[in-house]
Amino acid sequence: MTMMKNSLALAFTLTAVTLSATTANAATTVDIKTGVGAPGTTDANWSIETPSAELVASIPQLIHANWYSGGAPAGQNGNVDGARWITPNADGTLNQPVGTVTYSTIFTLSQIATAATLTGNFWSDNRVTQILLNGIAIYNNGSSASQFGGGTGVPLNISTNLLAGANTLSFLVQNDSGTGGPGSNPAGLRVSAVFSAVPEPGTWMLMLLGFGAVGFSMRRRQKTQVRFQFA
């Protein structure tokens, strides 16, 4: 009877641990794409800071001719992921001053994850110099080349640490002097990516220990011998 109680206790423990791991895994995938909404509106998930002001992120109805994708509805003009460009102005063709434009979003994770991967693609005009997660650089770019090329964009596959609760992700986009001189370049960013966090190693260790304990208990139970004593 005692052996059966122990087995049931271990089974309940294992079930609880397994459910915990499943919950943690499900709670740590976050879509951080830009331009969630209709052209001509604002993206409430992103904010923009220019050298002179803090602005809302606009989803422009018009985009620069060099921005080959992301201006059309999903499935059209190369925009197969639903992400759109965001800019400091409602008109994406307007020029911006030379300097760094910072695009930021805040997302929340309910579980602490010791490892996470940011996967997807981004496009920018002119170029992303850094990507910051909670103020720590997770991407650095020393190239002077623009990143608004047609189609595929710049791939992201970055592993980093996350925090339980609020996390801030920022793209620092350098707006360079255009062919017409300083202040003759538009500025914009398009991101289609997700954070996929890995449950804590401790969670997996508890699961393995639970499986081992149940197996050991069942093995001992099978070896138990019943002896009859006659008077």
Short mmCIF file of C-alpha atoms in Angstrom, two decimals:
data_model
loop_
_atom_site.label_atom_id
_atom_site.label_comp_id
_atom_site.label_asym_id
_atom_site.label_seq_id
_atom_site.Cartn_x
_atom_site.Cartn_y
_atom_site.Cartn_z
CA MET A 1 0.00 0.00 0.00
CA THR A 2 2.84 2.37 0.91
CA MET A 3 4.56 1.57 -2.39
CA MET A 4 1.37 2.42 -4.30
CA LYS A 5 1.04 5.75 -2.49
CA ASN A 6 4.64 6.62 -3.31
CA SER A 7 4.08 5.77 -6.97
CA LEU A 8 0.96 7.93 -7.13
CA ALA A 9 2.76 10.83 -5.44
CA LEU A 10 5.60 10.60 -7.93
CA ALA A 11 3.16 10.42 -10.83
CA PHE A 12 1.34 13.55 -9.64
CA THR A 13 4.65 15.34 -9.19
CA LEU A 14 5.74 14.39 -12.70
CA THR A 15 2.43 15.58 -14.15
CA ALA A 16 2.74 18.94 -12.39
CA VAL A 17 6.31 19.41 -13.60
CA THR A 18 5.35 18.48 -17.17
CA LEU A 19 2.44 20.95 -17.15
CA SER A 20 4.77 23.63 -15.77
CA ALA A 21 7.23 23.07 -18.60
CA THR A 22 4.45 23.14 -21.19
CA THR A 23 3.09 26.41 -19.78
CA ALA A 24 6.56 28.00 -19.74
CA ASN A 25 7.21 26.92 -23.31
CA ALA A 26 3.87 28.27 -24.55
CA ALA A 27 4.32 31.61 -22.77
CA THR A 28 7.70 32.44 -24.27
CA THR A 29 7.05 32.91 -27.98
CA VAL A 30 6.46 36.55 -28.95
CA ASP A 31 5.86 38.04 -32.42
CA ILE A 32 7.55 41.45 -32.70
CA LYS A 33 6.73 42.34 -36.32
CA THR A 34 6.32 46.00 -37.31
CA GLY A 35 3.41 47.65 -39.06
CA VAL A 36 0.60 45.68 -37.46
CA GLY A 37 -2.34 47.64 -38.80
CA ALA A 38 -3.56 49.37 -41.91
CA PRO A 39 -1.47 51.82 -43.98
CA GLY A 40 -2.13 55.39 -42.84
CA THR A 41 -2.48 54.41 -39.17
CA THR A 42 -0.02 54.10 -36.28
CA ASP A 43 1.61 50.98 -34.87
CA ALA A 44 0.72 51.00 -31.17
CA ASN A 45 3.37 48.36 -30.40
CA TRP A 46 6.31 50.53 -31.52
CA SER A 47 7.63 54.01 -30.67
CA ILE A 48 10.17 56.18 -32.48
CA GLU A 49 12.78 58.56 -31.09
CA THR A 50 14.54 60.94 -33.47
CA PRO A 51 17.39 63.32 -32.62
CA SER A 52 14.81 66.06 -32.05
CA ALA A 53 11.61 64.39 -30.82
CA GLU A 54 9.78 61.28 -29.63
CA LEU A 55 7.14 60.17 -32.13
CA VAL A 56 4.53 57.51 -32.69
CA ALA A 57 5.39 54.88 -35.28
CA SER A 58 3.48 55.59 -38.48
CA ILE A 59 2.48 52.92 -41.00
CA PRO A 60 2.77 55.08 -44.11
CA GLN A 61 0.47 54.85 -47.09
CA LEU A 62 3.39 55.79 -49.34
CA ILE A 63 6.84 54.22 -49.12
CA HIS A 64 10.10 55.01 -50.88
CA ALA A 65 10.62 53.41 -54.28
CA ASN A 66 13.71 51.56 -52.98
CA TRP A 67 11.71 49.81 -50.26
CA TYR A 68 10.74 46.86 -52.39
CA SER A 69 8.43 45.05 -49.97
CA GLY A 70 6.19 45.71 -47.02
CA GLY A 71 4.05 48.51 -48.39
CA ALA A 72 1.37 46.34 -49.93
CA PRO A 73 -1.23 44.17 -48.19
CA ALA A 74 -0.06 40.74 -47.06
CA GLY A 75 0.70 38.44 -49.96
CA GLN A 76 1.34 41.26 -52.44
CA ASN A 77 4.54 42.93 -53.62
CA GLY A 78 6.73 40.51 -51.70
CA ASN A 79 4.91 41.12 -48.42
CA VAL A 80 4.16 37.52 -47.47
CA ASP A 81 4.68 37.87 -43.70
CA GLY A 82 2.19 40.64 -42.88
CA ALA A 83 4.87 43.05 -41.59
CA ARG A 84 4.98 46.63 -42.91
CA TRP A 85 7.39 49.54 -42.79
CA ILE A 86 7.15 52.03 -39.93
CA THR A 87 8.48 55.57 -40.26
CA PRO A 88 8.64 58.86 -38.33
CA ASN A 89 6.06 60.36 -40.70
CA ALA A 90 2.73 59.35 -42.18
CA ASP A 91 4.40 59.73 -45.60
CA GLY A 92 7.30 57.29 -45.92
CA THR A 93 8.82 59.25 -48.82
CA LEU A 94 9.57 62.35 -46.71
CA ASN A 95 13.21 63.10 -45.90
CA GLN A 96 14.58 62.95 -42.36
CA PRO A 97 17.55 64.71 -40.74
CA VAL A 98 20.91 62.95 -40.61
CA GLY A 99 21.28 61.03 -37.35
CA THR A 100 20.10 57.97 -35.43
CA VAL A 101 16.42 57.08 -35.36
CA THR A 102 15.53 54.59 -32.59
CA TYR A 103 12.59 52.22 -33.03
CA SER A 104 11.51 50.47 -29.81
CA THR A 105 8.94 47.96 -28.68
CA ILE A 106 8.13 46.55 -25.23
CA PHE A 107 6.91 42.97 -24.82
CA THR A 108 6.18 40.86 -21.75
CA LEU A 109 7.19 37.32 -20.87
CA SER A 110 5.54 35.63 -17.89
CA GLN A 111 8.33 33.09 -17.43
CA ILE A 112 12.08 33.56 -16.96
CA ALA A 113 13.99 31.99 -19.82
CA THR A 114 17.72 31.48 -19.57
CA ALA A 115 18.08 31.25 -23.35
CA ALA A 116 16.11 32.71 -26.23
CA THR A 117 16.48 33.12 -29.96
CA LEU A 118 15.41 36.06 -32.09
CA THR A 119 14.77 34.76 -35.59
CA GLY A 120 13.44 36.51 -38.68
CA ASN A 121 14.47 39.37 -40.97
CA PHE A 122 14.67 43.15 -41.00
CA TRP A 123 14.89 45.91 -43.61
CA SER A 124 16.03 49.47 -42.91
CA ASP A 125 16.83 52.81 -44.49
CA ASN A 126 19.58 53.52 -44.16
CA ARG A 127 21.15 50.93 -41.84
CA VAL A 128 20.67 49.34 -38.45
CA THR A 129 23.82 50.02 -36.45
CA GLN A 130 22.73 48.19 -33.29
CA ILE A 131 19.92 46.11 -31.86
CA LEU A 132 19.50 46.46 -28.09
CA LEU A 133 17.65 44.14 -25.73
CA ASN A 134 17.07 45.74 -22.33
CA GLY A 135 19.89 48.18 -23.10
CA ILE A 136 22.41 45.46 -24.03
CA ALA A 137 23.68 45.22 -27.62
CA ILE A 138 22.73 41.90 -29.24
CA TYR A 139 23.62 42.98 -32.80
CA ASN A 140 26.34 45.35 -34.06
CA ASN A 141 26.83 46.44 -37.65
CA GLY A 142 29.88 48.33 -38.85
CA SER A 143 28.84 48.36 -42.50
CA SER A 144 27.86 51.56 -44.28
CA ALA A 145 25.60 49.74 -46.74
CA SER A 146 21.85 50.33 -46.70
CA GLN A 147 19.66 47.39 -45.70
CA PHE A 148 16.51 47.95 -47.75
CA GLY A 149 17.32 45.47 -50.55
CA GLY A 150 14.59 43.65 -52.41
CA GLY A 151 12.90 40.62 -50.97
CA THR A 152 14.74 38.75 -48.27
CA GLY A 153 16.09 41.50 -45.98
CA VAL A 154 18.80 40.93 -43.36
CA PRO A 155 18.48 37.64 -41.46
CA LEU A 156 18.31 37.55 -37.67
CA ASN A 157 19.32 34.50 -35.63
CA ILE A 158 20.43 35.78 -32.26
CA SER A 159 20.47 33.99 -28.91
CA THR A 160 20.38 36.08 -25.79
CA ASN A 161 19.04 36.30 -22.24
CA LEU A 162 15.55 37.60 -21.49
CA LEU A 163 13.86 38.89 -18.37
CA ALA A 164 10.63 37.81 -16.72
CA GLY A 165 8.14 40.64 -17.18
CA ALA A 166 8.75 43.62 -19.45
CA ASN A 167 11.51 43.55 -22.07
CA THR A 168 12.55 46.44 -24.32
CA LEU A 169 13.85 45.80 -27.84
CA SER A 170 15.33 48.69 -29.82
CA PHE A 171 16.63 49.05 -33.38
CA LEU A 172 19.05 51.97 -33.86
CA VAL A 173 18.81 53.09 -37.48
CA GLN A 174 21.37 55.53 -38.86
CA ASN A 175 19.93 57.96 -41.42
CA ASP A 176 22.77 59.08 -43.67
CA SER A 177 23.12 62.07 -45.94
CA GLY A 178 21.35 61.45 -49.25
CA THR A 179 22.54 62.18 -52.77
CA GLY A 180 21.00 65.63 -52.47
CA GLY A 181 23.00 66.46 -49.36
CA PRO A 182 22.23 66.37 -45.61
CA GLY A 183 18.59 65.77 -44.80
CA SER A 184 17.71 64.36 -48.22
CA ASN A 185 17.00 60.78 -47.13
CA PRO A 186 13.83 59.10 -45.85
CA ALA A 187 14.02 56.79 -42.82
CA GLY A 188 12.21 53.56 -42.11
CA LEU A 189 12.32 50.11 -40.52
CA ARG A 190 10.56 46.84 -41.22
CA VAL A 191 10.90 43.81 -38.92
CA SER A 192 9.39 40.35 -39.23
CA ALA A 193 10.71 38.25 -36.36
CA VAL A 194 9.77 36.27 -33.26
CA PHE A 195 11.37 35.56 -29.90
CA SER A 196 11.34 31.86 -29.01
CA ALA A 197 12.49 31.31 -25.43
CA VAL A 198 13.78 28.00 -24.08
CA PRO A 199 12.49 26.82 -20.67
CA GLU A 200 14.97 26.86 -17.82
CA PRO A 201 17.41 23.92 -17.69
CA GLY A 202 16.20 23.31 -14.14
CA THR A 203 12.72 22.57 -15.48
CA TRP A 204 14.04 19.90 -17.81
CA MET A 205 16.18 18.45 -15.00
CA LEU A 206 13.11 18.13 -12.77
CA MET A 207 11.27 16.35 -15.56
CA LEU A 208 14.12 13.88 -16.05
CA LEU A 209 14.37 13.23 -12.32
CA GLY A 210 10.59 12.69 -12.18
CA PHE A 211 10.70 10.14 -14.98
CA GLY A 212 13.64 8.36 -13.32
CA ALA A 213 11.94 8.26 -9.91
CA VAL A 214 8.72 6.80 -11.32
CA GLY A 215 10.67 4.18 -13.29
CA PHE A 216 12.70 3.22 -10.23
CA SER A 217 9.55 2.93 -8.11
CA MET A 218 7.83 0.71 -10.65
CA ARG A 219 10.94 -1.48 -10.95
CA ARG A 220 11.05 -2.00 -7.18
CA ARG A 221 7.36 -2.81 -7.11
CA GLN A 222 7.82 -5.51 -9.76
CA LYS A 223 10.53 -7.16 -7.68
CA THR A 224 8.41 -7.32 -4.53
CA GLN A 225 7.77 -10.93 -3.51
CA VAL A 226 4.69 -12.09 -1.65
CA ARG A 227 5.36 -14.81 0.94
CA PHE A 228 2.67 -16.93 2.55
CA GLN A 229 3.22 -18.23 6.06
CA PHE A 230 1.20 -21.27 7.21
CA ALA A 231 0.47 -21.91 10.86
#
